[in-house]
Each structure stands twice: as structure tokens, then as C-alpha cells.
Amino acid sequence: MELELTRVDYLDVGVIIPHCMKLIPAEMPKYQQKLIIGDQEGVIQLISSKKDEIQVHFKTLPGPKVTSVQLGGAPGTLADKMFVAMENKVHGFSKKGKMFLSFDTNLTESIKSMFVSGADLLVCGNHVYNHYRDCKDVGSYLCGDTIVDVVALCPNNSNRIITILACSGRVLRILEHCRVRQTIELNSVPTIMHVPKGLGDKLICGFSDGKVILYKIGHFSMEVSEEVLVDDAEHSSAVSCINTFDLTGDGKEELILGRRDGTLQIYSMKSEDNEIDLESRQLFIENYNESISSVQGGTFAAVGYAEVVVCTYTGRIFGLTTQCVARSISDNQNSGTMNFPNDTNLRIARLRSEIAELESRVAREREKYQQSTQAMSSGLSAIPMLNVNDSMVLCREDASYDLSIEIPASIEYILLQSDVPLELLDVEKNTAVVSFSECNPLSGNCLLATYRCQLNTSRVDLKIRTIEGQHGTLQAFITPVLQPKCSQLREYPIKPLSLHVRTHKFDETRPYSSLTLRGAFSLSEMHSWISHCVPEIPEKLSSGDTSVLTFENVLIGSLLRCEYKKGEAEFRSDNISTISIIKDVLTREITKKRIKLEISTDMNPNCIGHILKLIEPVLVRHIKMSRDHKLFQALLELDIRGEDDLGVLCKEWREIYMNQKEITQSVGKDRVLVDRFHGFLTDLFIDWNKFRGSNVKSKLQQFVQLLENYDHEAVLQFFGVRNESG
């Protein structure tokens, strides 16, 4: 790596979520800056560093959770005013800690994201966006999707405000005067947005799949151009924070990324004539094993030395400085002693006294707790409620779920229980020891696994593979290393169509089968029933009498289109198994309501050949690789000692012998995917014949054997359809 940074730890605070730490700009470049922090205990504090010691300028008492910290100021002046969002209120603080603003937004929900631009204040709850100017309501917007983040652009540094809303429905909504002017359709769920300094028409957006994209928005036409800045397949963890700053002092800003898995990356960028472009060069990467909540580039610890101030979810604040920290420790080899400078000795003595004082306080509190929990005492044990930072995201690359669990304490063990069949996969960075217990699926217990964590582990990453058609609930019992012993429960629903994600494209040229439902149900009822079946369904209904949602299966690439209104719903898919699953789930839900239902289906036989074509390349490649692997095992019996011996082999066999490593790896990797495809095709065979009124359980063994030696025409003939898909 080209950038050498040294870690310096500063302090620990409470749990911190994204957008809750900012470096206040200094009056002169390369001057020391102050740091504002707001945690989940409601404590707001302004700190700085002086002579390697942290100075606290002001610190508030605990209160409501801090959900956002932003900086602002009058146009043309330094943005050194601090604005803090707590519940549905916004408080303003000066650098001296004086509260000059306490504004009640009157939102019916807590503020989740906020942005300040001059006299304009933008606040968002889960679904409501409000715009205030000089604390006066300018307008609002109700969003059907959950709002993830909000920023504002000022083209040409004018008074014109263009608002960008990042929404969980995989879209960016561009608003002006609280009206949607443009909608940018995305391939992934956005997680964070950042507006680079001095660029009034560009923003950088991070996504849950790890990508980072730069968007440029036209001044008047609202035309949007995009450029992929980071597309790193090795680090696909969600981007949790973004910042840009000139760390090297060459006049070009670097891109600083913090990820949910604890990875921090710095990429080089070039800025010429207000144009921003990413060079394909990574300057720094490091993993800190804790989810990174915020990163800020600036000058904090030492004058003239740029650094990256990093804040983790557990509240650990540290810096990555460009200053070369001198190791003023000399080893006296003769005496075996170590000599320190006087100031270092004073710091060590001060730290030792602080540690001794903390140890005595802990001992006193422990003794007090023991006395209060005696049998004859009236004292009660208080069970702590820990903030759990968890996420369960579907990964497109291997069609499995990434489950991450993090708490602000050491984890002793995590117990997983599920009433639906799941497969737990190995994760390289997971050091926990897993043990499985016997389960009885008939009693509704299909998985029982315990992950025992290593010492000082506060984060666990898991990989889970689901089967479509199987639905239930995954429960995680998280037990921290705390007294009294306690456990927290987190539940994760496994939807019947668990491998489907939202998409904005629907190919009308594909052959589709359809399911139509008619009955005395409302639009909201059907919306609720579909949410039980497919993930990523928005909580709020879109405006209008008809709602349309499109999904894609990440395993095989099939599509699903749901179009529904009051009293009628139509589902179209090129995958017959998808139609079968929806039919079973929805009819069961509607039957519970005792609603009279009219069901009609239209099964297109061309869907069989179309689906086979989608997955055929993997099956054919695996058969070829398996054959090559067997040939390679036979070639090992030959006495091949050099290139002269290879010359007697034919070209095909020689290539197999030379590519032995790639063939072995490919066979093992494809075998897992092929087994999933075989299971999918078996379900498709059953569902296809179920719609035809046939029971084919007696033919399943023969069908599985046919798939092992896959032939397109033979499989189509076994399905009982003709090859009309072209």
C-alpha cells in the first residue's frame, strides 16, 4: 500500500450509529480541528487533542438517542455550527457548548436522517421528508419506501436546493420543491450518501453490496450520469460511511470508505476542473473487527498532519495519522532495562494511577452488587438491554444470506434455532466454534446450532443458505459476557421466496405463466399478504389504485411481476415453481380470512425450456469438468516426468494435465451449485406435474439420475413438453 498510517487510540464513548461524528472545520488549513460526537445514550461532547491528551470542551447529560449530527452555517461562512437530531427535535450548539437552537419538527416519528445547508434544514423519518427554511415549514413528502439517507445539492453554489432521498426500494428520488423530479433506479439497496466539498452537482453513494457509485445530476434537465468508483468483489460488505479528504497533501482528495464488517479502505482520486474521477489504485486497507460507523478526514491530533478519525459502532474513537509516531524507547542490552523520555514516564505514571483508581471503583461496585443480591436483601438484579447492530442481507454472488451480529460487549455464545431447514456455511473470518444438536423436524425444530466465541469477540459473521418454498423464522439468542447472565433474542423471518430481490426491469419477451386471484379483498390486504411471501416489500403502499412490483431470483435469474389492486391480483413469472409457491401461500392466507376466492392459472409449457436454458451452462460445464477430473486421475497413473513425456499426449489430454489445479477447484465449487440446481429442477418437475394433475413421486429417482448426465432434449422429453423455446 502507498499510504502509511499509524493508529492512535483516543477514547471510548457509548454506542454510535452512522452520521453521529463530525470534524469541525478550522479557520486555517492544517490547523487542529475539534470533534463533535453524539452517542445512543444521548451524550453530546465536543473534544480536541492537546499534547497527546483529550480535552473535553463540553459534554451534555444523557438523554434521548442521538440519530444524526450535522454541521452548518450561514452561506459564505465557516460551517462550524453543530446541529444534533434527538427524537423529533433538532438542537443547535456553538463551539463553546451554548445551545442556540431547540427546534421541534412536530414529526410523528423520530428523525432518522438529517442534512443542513445554509438556512435549509432537511429531516427524514422512516417515510416522511420535511423541508424547513429558517425553522419554517416549506414542504413535505411521503415516501412509500423506507428513507435511508438524505442530502441536498446546490448547483453552482446558488440558493437552489435539490434534495436526494436514498430509499430502501433500490431507488434514489430527486426532489425539488418537495416534488419528485427524477427517480434513479438502482441494482442494490443504498446505505449512505456523501456530497464532496465544492461540487454542487455530484454525490457519492454507497450500497449494501459494497459498491460505490458517483452520480452527476444536470442543473436543469435533471439528467443523471453515473460512474462506478469502487466495485471490489473481495470486499462486498455494506458501505456504512463515506468521506473525501486530501490526506497526501497533493491537492487531490482521497476516497475514504468504512464498511459494516470493520474494513476501512482509502482510494486515490483526482480532481481537475471540478471533475471527479477514481483511479484504480487502493492506497490503504485494514480490518478492525468492528462495524465502522463514521470516518472523517482532517487534522485532529497534531498541527500539519492529516489523519482519518474513525469511530466504530461500539464507540471506540481512534485516528489513523500520517504523522510518523517516534518510538523513543531504547533497549539497554547490557542491563536489560528500557529508558523512556521524561514526558513518556509522566504519561505512564498517570495512566497507571488511572488504572488503579478504575480497578478500585470496579471492586467497590462489585462488592456493592454482591451485597444487594443476597438472599435477605431487597435489591434486584438489573438485566442490561444491549444495542444489537445486526443485518441479514441476501448476497447475489452465491445466493446466500450474510448474517452479522454485533453488540457493545464481548459475546460468549450465540444460539441459532430455526423451524425451517437452513444450511450454515463456513465463513473464513469467523473464529467462533460451532456445534450442532440433534433436531426433530416433526416438532418444528429443524436447526439448533451454538457458536461459542473467542475471547473479546463482539461481532460474529455468519452465512446461511435457504431453500425457496420453505418458510419460517430464524431465532438468534445472543448471550454476552455480563453479570447477571442474560440473553437477547433477535428474530429473522425466512420468506417463501427468500431468494428474490427487487428489480426495476421486466423482460416482456420471456415466456410467462400466470396466476390470477379475484375476491373481496382490499389493496392493503393483498399488499400485506404479498409481504408474507416475498422480501423487500415496502411498508407503505404507492399512490394509485394499482400497485406493481418486480422481483428477480438471484440463483437462476427468473423474474416475477406482481400487479394487484382492490379485488384482483395477477402474478406473472417464467418460473412455474414461483407461481406454485405464491399460490400455496396466498390461498392459505386468504383462507384464514374466510374470503371467497376465484383462482385461475395459465401454465406456459415454454417456461420449462426457458428455465433449462438459464441454468444449462453450469450443468454442462460441471459435466465436462467432472469428465476432465476423471481423465486427470487416470493420467496420474502415467509416468510423466517432463515436457518430453507430455508431448506424446494429445492436445486435449495435455491441457487437462496442465490445468489440473483449476479443474479440481472448479469441480468442488460447481458441485454445490449443481446440487442446488438439481433440487430446483426436481421441485420444478413436481410443480409442473401438480398443475397438470399428476403425481410423479415414483419418477423422482429416475429424474435425478437423468440430471446427473444432463441432456437438454432428454430432460424436456421427461417433462413431457416439446422444444418450442428456440
XYZ file of C-alpha atoms in Angstrom:
726
model
C 0.000 0.000 0.000
C 1.208 3.511 -0.820
C -0.220 5.221 2.274
C 1.326 4.502 5.680
C -0.919 5.359 8.602
C -0.335 4.879 12.322
C -3.195 4.089 14.663
C -3.650 6.263 17.752
C -6.489 5.466 20.187
C -8.281 8.451 21.696
C -11.273 7.477 23.840
C -14.313 5.224 24.231
C -17.867 6.566 24.249
C -21.326 4.983 24.020
C -22.775 3.183 21.025
C -22.589 5.331 17.883
C -24.543 4.941 14.652
C -23.642 6.488 11.250
C -23.798 10.284 10.817
C -23.083 10.933 14.516
C -19.462 12.146 14.403
C -18.088 15.229 12.618
C -14.828 17.161 12.497
C -15.485 20.899 12.790
C -13.615 22.830 10.076
C -10.706 25.002 11.258
C -10.269 28.662 10.408
C -6.972 27.977 8.637
C -5.880 24.915 6.624
C -3.933 22.238 8.553
C -4.943 23.760 11.895
C -6.153 21.398 14.586
C -9.862 20.615 14.470
C -12.392 19.746 17.140
C -14.544 16.637 17.094
C -18.274 16.514 17.878
C -19.727 13.133 18.934
C -23.293 12.062 19.779
C -23.990 8.552 21.090
C -27.020 6.358 21.741
C -27.057 7.328 25.414
C -27.891 10.897 24.386
C -24.494 12.285 25.389
C -23.097 15.028 23.135
C -19.478 16.029 23.605
C -17.001 18.271 21.845
C -13.361 17.206 22.185
C -9.934 18.152 20.908
C -6.384 16.893 21.326
C -3.644 18.867 23.084
C -0.226 17.453 23.910
C -1.471 13.928 23.235
C -4.302 14.346 25.721
C -8.020 14.581 25.021
C -9.592 17.879 26.058
C -13.380 17.888 26.619
C -14.811 21.329 25.771
C -18.392 20.485 26.682
C -20.392 17.368 27.478
C -24.151 17.078 27.956
C -26.061 14.831 30.319
C -27.607 11.592 28.976
C -30.907 11.996 27.154
C -32.743 10.676 24.074
C -30.701 8.804 21.468
C -28.692 10.933 19.047
C -29.622 9.890 15.498
C -27.711 12.457 13.438
C -25.042 15.155 13.815
C -24.582 17.719 11.035
C -22.586 20.919 10.589
C -23.921 24.146 9.153
C -23.508 27.877 8.978
C -24.545 30.955 7.076
C -23.696 30.895 3.335
C -20.136 32.064 2.744
C -19.055 31.452 6.356
C -17.395 28.550 8.138
C -19.749 25.614 8.785
C -18.888 25.389 12.477
C -22.396 25.318 13.950
C -23.413 21.880 15.273
C -26.921 20.518 14.753
C -27.991 17.388 16.633
C -31.161 15.338 15.999
C -32.763 13.634 19.002
C -36.199 12.006 18.682
C -38.198 14.608 16.683
C -36.208 17.652 17.825
C -33.145 19.414 16.422
C -30.734 21.198 18.765
C -28.071 23.680 17.698
C -24.800 24.189 19.597
C -21.968 26.671 19.235
C -18.308 25.723 19.621
C -18.457 26.843 23.249
C -21.322 24.480 24.012
C -24.063 27.096 24.108
C -27.410 25.847 22.800
C -28.696 28.498 20.408
C -31.497 26.407 18.868
C -34.067 23.909 20.124
C -36.484 23.221 17.285
C -39.430 20.816 17.498
C -40.146 19.489 13.996
C -43.548 18.081 15.085
C -42.820 14.885 13.158
C -44.935 11.929 14.235
C -41.857 9.678 14.056
C -38.274 10.082 15.236
C -35.722 11.720 12.957
C -33.591 9.047 11.260
C -31.543 11.230 8.897
C -30.836 14.946 8.594
C -28.978 17.413 6.373
C -28.195 21.114 6.861
C -27.462 23.541 4.028
C -27.307 27.204 4.988
C -30.748 28.215 6.277
C -32.318 24.977 4.997
C -32.932 22.044 7.317
C -33.905 18.669 5.832
C -35.139 15.950 8.182
C -36.482 12.469 7.464
C -38.210 9.801 9.482
C -38.798 6.322 8.116
C -41.240 7.540 5.464
C -41.717 11.312 5.886
C -39.415 14.011 4.482
C -39.756 17.609 5.739
C -38.046 20.746 4.496
C -37.605 23.773 6.789
C -36.093 27.156 5.999
C -35.268 29.398 8.962
C -37.285 26.942 11.091
C -40.391 27.495 8.957
C -42.089 24.601 7.187
C -41.500 24.770 3.419
C -42.994 21.427 2.403
C -43.064 17.694 2.962
C -43.113 14.434 1.027
C -44.495 10.994 1.994
C -42.386 8.136 0.650
C -43.670 4.590 0.245
C -40.221 3.060 0.773
C -38.123 3.449 3.895
C -35.859 6.507 3.619
C -32.242 5.509 4.289
C -30.444 8.861 3.913
C -30.950 12.432 2.688
C -28.586 15.029 1.191
C -29.010 18.322 -0.655
C -27.186 19.697 -3.695
C -26.746 23.395 -4.521
C -25.858 23.657 -8.232
C -23.309 26.407 -8.942
C -23.379 27.253 -5.199
C -26.718 29.001 -5.728
C -29.735 29.161 -3.417
C -31.407 26.410 -5.419
C -31.906 23.248 -3.314
C -32.119 19.801 -4.919
C -32.877 17.046 -2.407
C -31.779 13.439 -2.887
C -33.526 10.680 -0.945
C -31.895 7.246 -0.781
C -34.692 4.686 -0.384
C -34.691 1.006 0.537
C -36.738 0.228 -2.591
C -33.483 0.425 -4.598
C -34.097 3.952 -5.881
C -32.743 7.477 -5.453
C -35.503 10.082 -5.583
C -34.550 13.582 -6.713
C -36.862 16.230 -5.243
C -37.231 19.938 -5.878
C -39.817 21.979 -4.006
C -40.814 18.688 -2.285
C -41.883 17.140 -5.590
C -40.194 14.180 -7.276
C -38.430 15.393 -10.419
C -36.471 12.247 -11.213
C -36.138 8.651 -9.988
C -32.849 6.780 -10.339
C -33.317 3.017 -10.403
C -30.568 1.074 -8.614
C -29.326 -2.515 -8.674
C -28.769 -2.636 -4.915
C -30.038 -1.058 -1.710
C -28.314 2.298 -0.937
C -26.862 2.644 2.550
C -25.115 6.044 2.684
C -24.631 9.228 0.630
C -21.906 11.860 0.671
C -21.591 15.229 -1.098
C -17.930 16.121 -1.859
C -16.922 19.665 -0.908
C -17.057 22.261 -3.661
C -19.071 20.065 -6.033
C -22.634 21.310 -6.229
C -23.966 18.755 -8.691
C -22.331 15.462 -7.658
C -22.846 12.941 -4.911
C -21.234 9.650 -3.928
C -23.472 6.763 -2.893
C -22.517 3.536 -1.105
C -24.526 0.319 -1.360
C -25.265 -2.820 0.616
C -23.325 -4.969 -1.884
C -20.146 -2.942 -1.286
C -20.194 -0.840 -4.465
C -19.626 2.920 -4.530
C -21.045 4.983 -7.410
C -20.626 8.660 -8.308
C -23.733 10.427 -9.673
C -23.709 13.709 -11.584
C -27.074 15.481 -11.822
C -27.804 18.048 -14.528
C -28.721 21.569 -13.416
C -31.950 21.998 -15.337
C -32.694 18.793 -17.240
C -32.098 16.590 -14.155
C -30.282 14.131 -16.403
C -28.206 11.717 -14.340
C -24.878 10.175 -15.296
C -23.173 7.600 -13.133
C -19.696 6.183 -12.740
C -18.676 3.180 -10.671
C -15.918 4.220 -8.283
C -15.460 1.010 -6.275
C -16.533 -2.453 -7.386
C -14.421 -4.737 -5.224
C -15.723 -8.309 -5.297
C -13.465 -9.333 -2.400
C -14.996 -6.767 -0.040
C -18.733 -6.998 -0.612
C -19.727 -5.849 2.876
C -22.129 -2.910 3.007
C -20.662 0.604 2.943
C -21.561 2.297 6.250
C -19.751 5.661 5.877
C -18.019 7.759 3.200
C -15.736 10.785 3.330
C -13.330 12.572 0.983
C -10.189 14.401 2.121
C -6.699 15.249 0.883
C -4.536 13.008 3.064
C -1.379 13.126 0.965
C -1.260 16.918 0.536
C -1.035 16.758 -3.269
C -4.245 18.716 -3.840
C -6.213 15.597 -4.800
C -8.823 14.235 -2.440
C -8.819 10.586 -1.407
C -11.959 8.482 -1.031
C -12.325 7.047 2.494
C -14.722 4.131 2.981
C -15.877 2.397 6.163
C -17.705 -0.902 5.902
C -20.056 -2.840 8.145
C -17.590 -5.721 8.578
C -14.944 -3.372 10.025
C -12.920 -2.830 6.844
C -11.528 0.648 6.179
C -10.328 1.456 2.660
C -8.716 4.528 1.124
C -8.666 5.049 -2.644
C -6.856 7.713 -4.620
C -8.947 10.255 -6.507
C -8.117 13.067 -8.868
C -9.947 16.373 -9.059
C -9.434 18.556 -12.105
C -11.684 21.437 -13.144
C -14.392 20.290 -10.743
C -14.427 16.845 -12.324
C -14.043 13.837 -10.058
C -12.694 10.500 -11.213
C -11.334 7.442 -9.497
C -8.010 5.931 -10.336
C -7.911 2.172 -9.967
C -5.492 2.296 -7.046
C -6.104 1.359 -3.434
C -3.869 3.220 -1.017
C -4.813 1.634 2.291
C -6.902 -1.229 3.673
C -7.280 -2.611 7.189
C -9.925 -4.551 9.110
C -10.688 -3.574 12.725
C -13.229 -6.339 13.517
C -15.891 -3.789 14.487
C -18.519 -2.162 12.332
C -17.322 1.310 11.336
C -19.959 3.975 11.944
C -18.161 7.110 10.783
C -14.922 8.302 9.178
C -13.693 11.888 8.974
C -10.578 13.200 7.256
C -8.883 16.224 8.801
C -6.263 17.464 11.274
C -7.109 16.414 14.806
C -4.116 15.268 16.888
C -1.176 17.280 15.517
C -0.897 20.534 13.570
C 0.107 19.984 9.960
C -0.537 16.235 9.931
C -3.627 14.902 8.189
C -5.384 11.887 9.608
C -8.527 9.804 9.409
C -10.620 9.823 12.578
C -12.532 6.555 12.828
C -15.496 5.718 15.037
C -16.773 2.160 15.475
C -20.268 1.035 16.441
C -19.163 0.195 19.996
C -17.945 3.791 20.496
C -14.224 3.322 20.010
C -12.648 6.541 18.663
C -9.182 6.307 17.108
C -7.121 8.072 14.488
C -5.036 6.896 11.546
C -2.433 9.621 11.273
C 0.143 10.373 8.610
C 2.497 11.527 11.370
C 5.365 9.126 11.974
C 5.000 8.318 15.660
C 8.538 8.092 17.050
C 9.447 5.063 19.109
C 11.507 6.759 21.780
C 12.315 3.549 23.525
C 15.935 2.481 23.740
C 16.854 -1.040 24.719
C 19.785 -1.354 27.030
C 21.109 -4.770 26.130
C 23.584 -4.903 28.988
C 21.168 -4.117 31.817
C 18.015 -5.388 30.120
C 16.178 -2.163 31.067
C 14.178 0.235 28.872
C 14.636 4.001 29.079
C 11.804 6.430 28.306
C 11.809 10.228 27.902
C 10.583 12.215 30.904
C 7.218 13.140 29.330
C 6.620 9.492 28.481
C 7.382 8.469 32.055
C 4.881 11.027 33.325
C 2.200 9.728 30.977
C 2.848 6.135 32.041
C 2.619 7.089 35.709
C -0.620 8.971 35.098
C -2.106 6.025 33.217
C -1.125 3.608 35.974
C -2.808 5.780 38.595
C -5.970 5.971 36.461
C -5.980 2.198 36.047
C -5.550 1.691 39.796
C -8.418 4.089 40.508
C -10.686 2.330 37.988
C -9.833 -1.078 39.455
C -10.733 0.109 42.965
C -14.023 1.573 41.701
C -14.881 -1.683 39.935
C -14.088 -3.664 43.100
C -16.308 -1.399 45.210
C -19.203 -1.614 42.747
C -18.846 -5.406 42.504
C -18.930 -5.728 46.290
C -21.957 -3.433 46.464
C -23.725 -5.537 43.829
C -22.952 -8.788 45.668
C -24.387 -7.383 48.885
C -27.552 -6.176 47.148
C -28.243 -9.639 45.690
C -28.033 -11.584 48.963
C -30.998 -13.744 49.894
C -32.170 -11.409 52.667
C -31.629 -8.257 50.624
C -34.375 -6.328 48.822
C -32.053 -5.481 45.935
C -32.866 -6.653 42.391
C -30.588 -7.703 39.561
C -30.971 -5.390 36.578
C -30.753 -7.115 33.212
C -28.984 -4.810 30.733
C -30.604 -4.150 27.357
C -27.803 -4.102 24.819
C -27.964 -2.335 21.467
C -27.719 -5.030 18.801
C -26.322 -3.999 15.423
C -27.475 -6.783 13.104
C -28.269 -7.238 9.450
C -29.336 -10.108 7.225
C -28.610 -9.362 3.564
C -29.014 -11.596 0.523
C -25.731 -11.933 -1.393
C -26.110 -12.214 -5.175
C -22.768 -13.949 -5.772
C -23.633 -17.221 -4.024
C -27.394 -16.770 -3.372
C -26.953 -16.981 0.404
C -27.691 -14.672 3.317
C -24.964 -12.808 5.191
C -25.989 -12.514 8.843
C -23.892 -10.204 11.036
C -24.495 -9.674 14.756
C -22.617 -7.079 16.822
C -23.105 -5.836 20.381
C -21.136 -3.326 22.512
C -19.824 -6.146 24.747
C -17.998 -9.440 24.377
C -20.165 -12.278 23.079
C -19.985 -15.557 24.974
C -22.078 -17.603 22.553
C -24.909 -17.329 20.027
C -27.608 -19.992 19.799
C -29.393 -20.333 16.449
C -32.772 -22.050 16.243
C -34.961 -22.366 13.170
C -38.250 -24.043 12.317
C -37.257 -24.181 8.645
C -34.388 -26.195 7.045
C -31.283 -24.000 6.697
C -27.661 -24.677 5.839
C -24.908 -22.892 7.759
C -21.815 -22.208 5.655
C -18.229 -21.662 6.756
C -17.051 -18.045 6.982
C -13.294 -17.512 6.807
C -13.167 -14.576 9.230
C -15.452 -16.262 11.757
C -13.338 -17.663 14.629
C -16.285 -18.999 16.656
C -16.555 -22.747 17.287
C -19.874 -24.179 16.103
C -21.622 -27.252 17.482
C -24.884 -28.779 16.254
C -27.594 -30.523 18.247
C -29.979 -33.180 17.056
C -33.342 -31.817 15.964
C -36.760 -33.262 15.296
C -38.283 -31.568 12.221
C -41.687 -33.049 13.064
C -41.769 -30.926 16.228
C -40.962 -27.754 14.266
C -37.274 -27.659 15.166
C -35.082 -28.019 12.068
C -31.877 -26.317 13.197
C -30.140 -25.934 16.547
C -26.557 -24.658 16.463
C -24.332 -22.935 19.017
C -21.467 -20.596 18.136
C -19.005 -20.274 21.029
C -16.943 -17.137 20.536
C -13.303 -16.465 21.282
C -12.274 -14.008 23.980
C -13.149 -10.331 23.332
C -15.313 -11.087 20.298
C -18.058 -8.515 19.863
C -19.010 -9.295 16.256
C -19.952 -12.560 14.532
C -20.488 -13.028 10.775
C -22.495 -16.000 9.518
C -23.576 -17.316 6.119
C -26.939 -19.025 5.700
C -28.374 -20.851 2.709
C -32.145 -21.100 2.339
C -34.474 -23.173 0.152
C -37.314 -21.461 -1.672
C -40.712 -22.788 -0.706
C -39.574 -23.388 2.886
C -40.561 -20.528 5.165
C -40.428 -19.868 8.892
C -38.355 -17.949 11.432
C -34.683 -17.997 12.382
C -34.050 -17.061 16.017
C -30.705 -15.919 17.417
C -30.188 -15.963 21.188
C -27.226 -13.647 21.923
C -25.531 -14.184 25.277
C -22.898 -11.573 26.275
C -20.155 -11.947 28.867
C -22.040 -9.968 31.505
C -23.411 -10.429 35.002
C -26.162 -11.233 35.712
C -26.273 -13.806 32.935
C -28.802 -12.807 30.281
C -29.628 -13.346 26.636
C -31.248 -11.237 23.938
C -33.444 -12.643 21.203
C -33.412 -11.492 17.589
C -35.783 -12.954 15.008
C -35.274 -13.074 11.231
C -38.205 -14.130 9.002
C -37.411 -16.576 6.203
C -39.843 -15.777 3.389
C -41.158 -18.476 0.984
C -39.476 -16.672 -1.947
C -36.343 -15.920 0.062
C -34.022 -15.781 -2.989
C -35.945 -12.946 -4.692
C -34.863 -9.290 -4.675
C -36.470 -6.126 -6.027
C -35.614 -5.130 -9.576
C -36.840 -2.468 -11.982
C -36.516 -4.404 -15.248
C -39.064 -6.832 -16.649
C -38.307 -8.651 -19.907
C -41.584 -8.983 -21.812
C -40.008 -11.301 -24.406
C -39.744 -14.231 -21.992
C -42.423 -16.934 -21.810
C -44.529 -16.406 -18.684
C -47.001 -18.392 -16.661
C -49.621 -16.511 -14.689
C -51.766 -16.758 -11.589
C -54.869 -14.585 -11.156
C -56.763 -14.147 -7.885
C -60.135 -12.440 -7.577
C -62.073 -11.905 -4.378
C -63.427 -9.426 -1.845
C -60.045 -8.206 -0.572
C -58.659 -4.679 -0.412
C -55.426 -3.370 -1.903
C -53.784 -3.077 1.529
C -54.788 -6.652 2.440
C -53.197 -8.055 -0.717
C -50.107 -5.921 -0.087
C -49.832 -7.416 3.400
C -50.264 -10.980 2.111
C -47.566 -10.498 -0.543
C -45.197 -9.175 2.142
C -45.502 -12.582 3.868
C -44.295 -14.221 0.658
C -41.563 -12.029 -0.853
C -38.815 -9.964 0.848
C -38.132 -6.265 0.227
C -41.815 -5.296 0.131
C -42.256 -1.588 1.025
C -44.202 -0.887 4.206
C -46.296 1.844 2.600
C -48.437 1.456 -0.486
C -47.623 3.522 -3.546
C -50.134 6.170 -4.552
C -52.732 4.996 -7.035
C -55.323 2.266 -7.347
C -52.868 -0.311 -8.715
C -49.519 -1.427 -7.312
C -46.812 -3.115 -9.427
C -43.694 -4.818 -8.025
C -40.985 -6.729 -9.931
C -38.551 -9.261 -8.465
C -35.617 -11.362 -9.654
C -34.410 -14.748 -8.426
C -30.683 -14.337 -7.692
C -29.982 -18.072 -8.097
C -31.380 -18.753 -11.582
C -32.300 -15.277 -12.879
C -36.062 -15.824 -13.277
C -38.441 -12.868 -12.928
C -41.670 -12.263 -11.029
C -44.145 -9.437 -11.600
C -46.904 -8.698 -9.071
C -49.704 -6.408 -10.229
C -52.595 -6.023 -7.827
C -55.485 -3.768 -6.987
C -58.683 -3.966 -4.968
C -60.347 -7.320 -5.598
C -57.833 -8.619 -8.159
C -54.170 -9.668 -8.278
C -52.104 -11.088 -11.128
C -48.696 -12.754 -10.808
C -46.500 -13.500 -13.824
C -43.278 -15.462 -13.776
C -41.131 -17.526 -16.132
C -40.578 -19.941 -13.213
C -43.527 -22.270 -12.601
C -42.266 -23.125 -9.096
C -42.535 -19.439 -8.165
C -46.179 -19.411 -9.262
C -46.806 -22.596 -7.260
C -45.280 -21.142 -4.078
C -47.273 -17.903 -4.365
C -50.477 -19.848 -4.967
C -49.960 -22.002 -1.862
C -49.023 -19.098 0.430
C -51.684 -16.633 -0.691
C -54.543 -19.128 -0.725
C -53.616 -20.144 2.809
C -53.543 -16.514 3.990
C -56.800 -15.638 2.253
C -58.499 -18.769 3.583
C -57.697 -17.621 7.123
C -59.807 -14.523 6.413
C -62.625 -16.716 5.062
C -62.756 -14.736 1.838
C -64.355 -16.349 -1.167
C -61.643 -16.618 -3.805
C -61.600 -17.234 -7.557
C -58.298 -18.699 -8.786
C -57.205 -19.117 -12.398
C -53.807 -20.260 -13.679
C -52.223 -20.280 -17.120
C -49.138 -22.516 -17.275
C -46.943 -21.907 -20.325
C -45.011 -25.084 -21.293
C -42.331 -22.947 -22.941
C -41.269 -21.863 -19.449
C -39.656 -25.296 -18.938
C -37.258 -24.963 -21.853
C -36.572 -21.326 -20.984
C -35.593 -22.153 -17.383
C -33.417 -25.046 -18.542
C -31.553 -22.659 -20.853
C -30.880 -20.312 -17.929
C -29.120 -22.942 -15.834
C -27.840 -25.216 -18.600
C -24.354 -23.609 -18.904
C -23.479 -24.504 -15.307
C -24.751 -28.071 -15.643
C -22.884 -28.662 -18.919
C -19.684 -27.109 -17.551
C -19.842 -29.307 -14.454
C -20.289 -32.476 -16.516
C -17.273 -31.519 -18.637
C -15.159 -30.659 -15.582
C -16.123 -33.919 -13.877
C -15.087 -35.831 -17.005
C -11.784 -33.911 -17.185
C -11.187 -34.575 -13.490
C -11.607 -38.327 -14.007
C -9.253 -38.213 -17.005
C -6.703 -36.334 -14.903
C -6.875 -39.042 -12.212
C -6.136 -41.614 -14.920
C -3.252 -39.527 -16.324
C -1.634 -39.549 -12.896
C -1.046 -43.290 -13.369
C 1.296 -42.484 -16.255
C 4.974 -41.914 -15.594
C 5.155 -38.287 -16.791
C 8.440 -36.653 -15.763
C 8.881 -33.734 -18.131
C 7.732 -31.867 -21.200
C 9.034 -34.609 -23.473
C 6.638 -37.096 -21.885
C 3.757 -34.610 -22.238
C 4.436 -34.394 -25.955
C 3.153 -37.916 -26.538
C -0.305 -36.931 -25.244
C -2.970 -35.446 -27.469
C -3.690 -31.725 -27.170
C -6.878 -32.202 -25.088
C -5.212 -34.507 -22.543
C -2.150 -32.266 -22.353
C -4.335 -29.268 -21.480
C -6.140 -31.315 -18.814
C -2.821 -32.294 -17.225
C -1.527 -28.709 -17.272
C -4.756 -27.237 -15.805
C -5.157 -29.799 -13.017
C -5.423 -27.197 -10.232
C -8.154 -25.168 -11.949
C -10.131 -28.302 -12.786
C -10.011 -29.605 -9.201
C -11.132 -26.256 -7.766
C -13.900 -25.825 -10.352
C -15.316 -29.318 -9.721
C -15.633 -28.666 -5.989
C -17.089 -25.185 -6.434
C -19.594 -26.160 -9.127
C -20.743 -29.258 -7.239
C -22.504 -27.144 -4.605
C -24.243 -25.019 -7.229
C -25.187 -28.058 -9.315
C -26.760 -29.736 -6.272
C -28.900 -26.630 -5.740
C -29.913 -26.650 -9.404
C -30.797 -30.346 -9.211
C -33.004 -29.631 -6.192
C -34.618 -26.729 -8.019
C -35.304 -28.796 -11.151
C -36.780 -31.576 -9.024
C -39.181 -29.084 -7.424
C -39.964 -27.681 -10.878
C -40.768 -31.181 -12.135
C -43.127 -31.777 -9.196
C -44.820 -28.364 -9.523
C -45.272 -28.687 -13.288
C -46.992 -32.036 -12.924
C -49.025 -30.805 -9.941
C -50.624 -28.163 -12.161
C -51.321 -30.921 -14.690
C -52.945 -33.076 -12.003
C -50.254 -35.799 -11.980
C -48.408 -37.422 -9.083
C -44.793 -38.127 -10.095
C -43.196 -39.238 -6.823
C -42.422 -42.635 -8.335
C -40.438 -40.976 -11.156
C -38.240 -38.739 -8.986
C -35.344 -41.204 -8.684
C -35.251 -41.674 -12.448
C -35.381 -37.892 -12.935
C -32.435 -37.325 -10.571
C -30.344 -39.897 -12.453
C -31.233 -38.154 -15.715
C -29.952 -34.824 -14.352
C -26.558 -36.359 -13.479
C -25.997 -36.948 -17.206
C -27.790 -33.804 -18.326
C -29.130 -33.653 -21.852
C -31.472 -30.823 -22.801
C -33.712 -32.811 -25.136
C -33.940 -35.789 -22.772
C -34.950 -33.592 -19.822
C -37.585 -31.786 -21.909
C -38.985 -35.119 -23.046
C -39.140 -36.303 -19.421
C -41.105 -33.159 -18.533
C -43.483 -34.065 -21.336
C -43.106 -30.808 -23.286
C -41.834 -30.053 -26.776
C -38.874 -27.837 -27.505
C -40.613 -24.656 -28.661
C -38.449 -22.147 -26.803
C -35.987 -21.827 -29.628
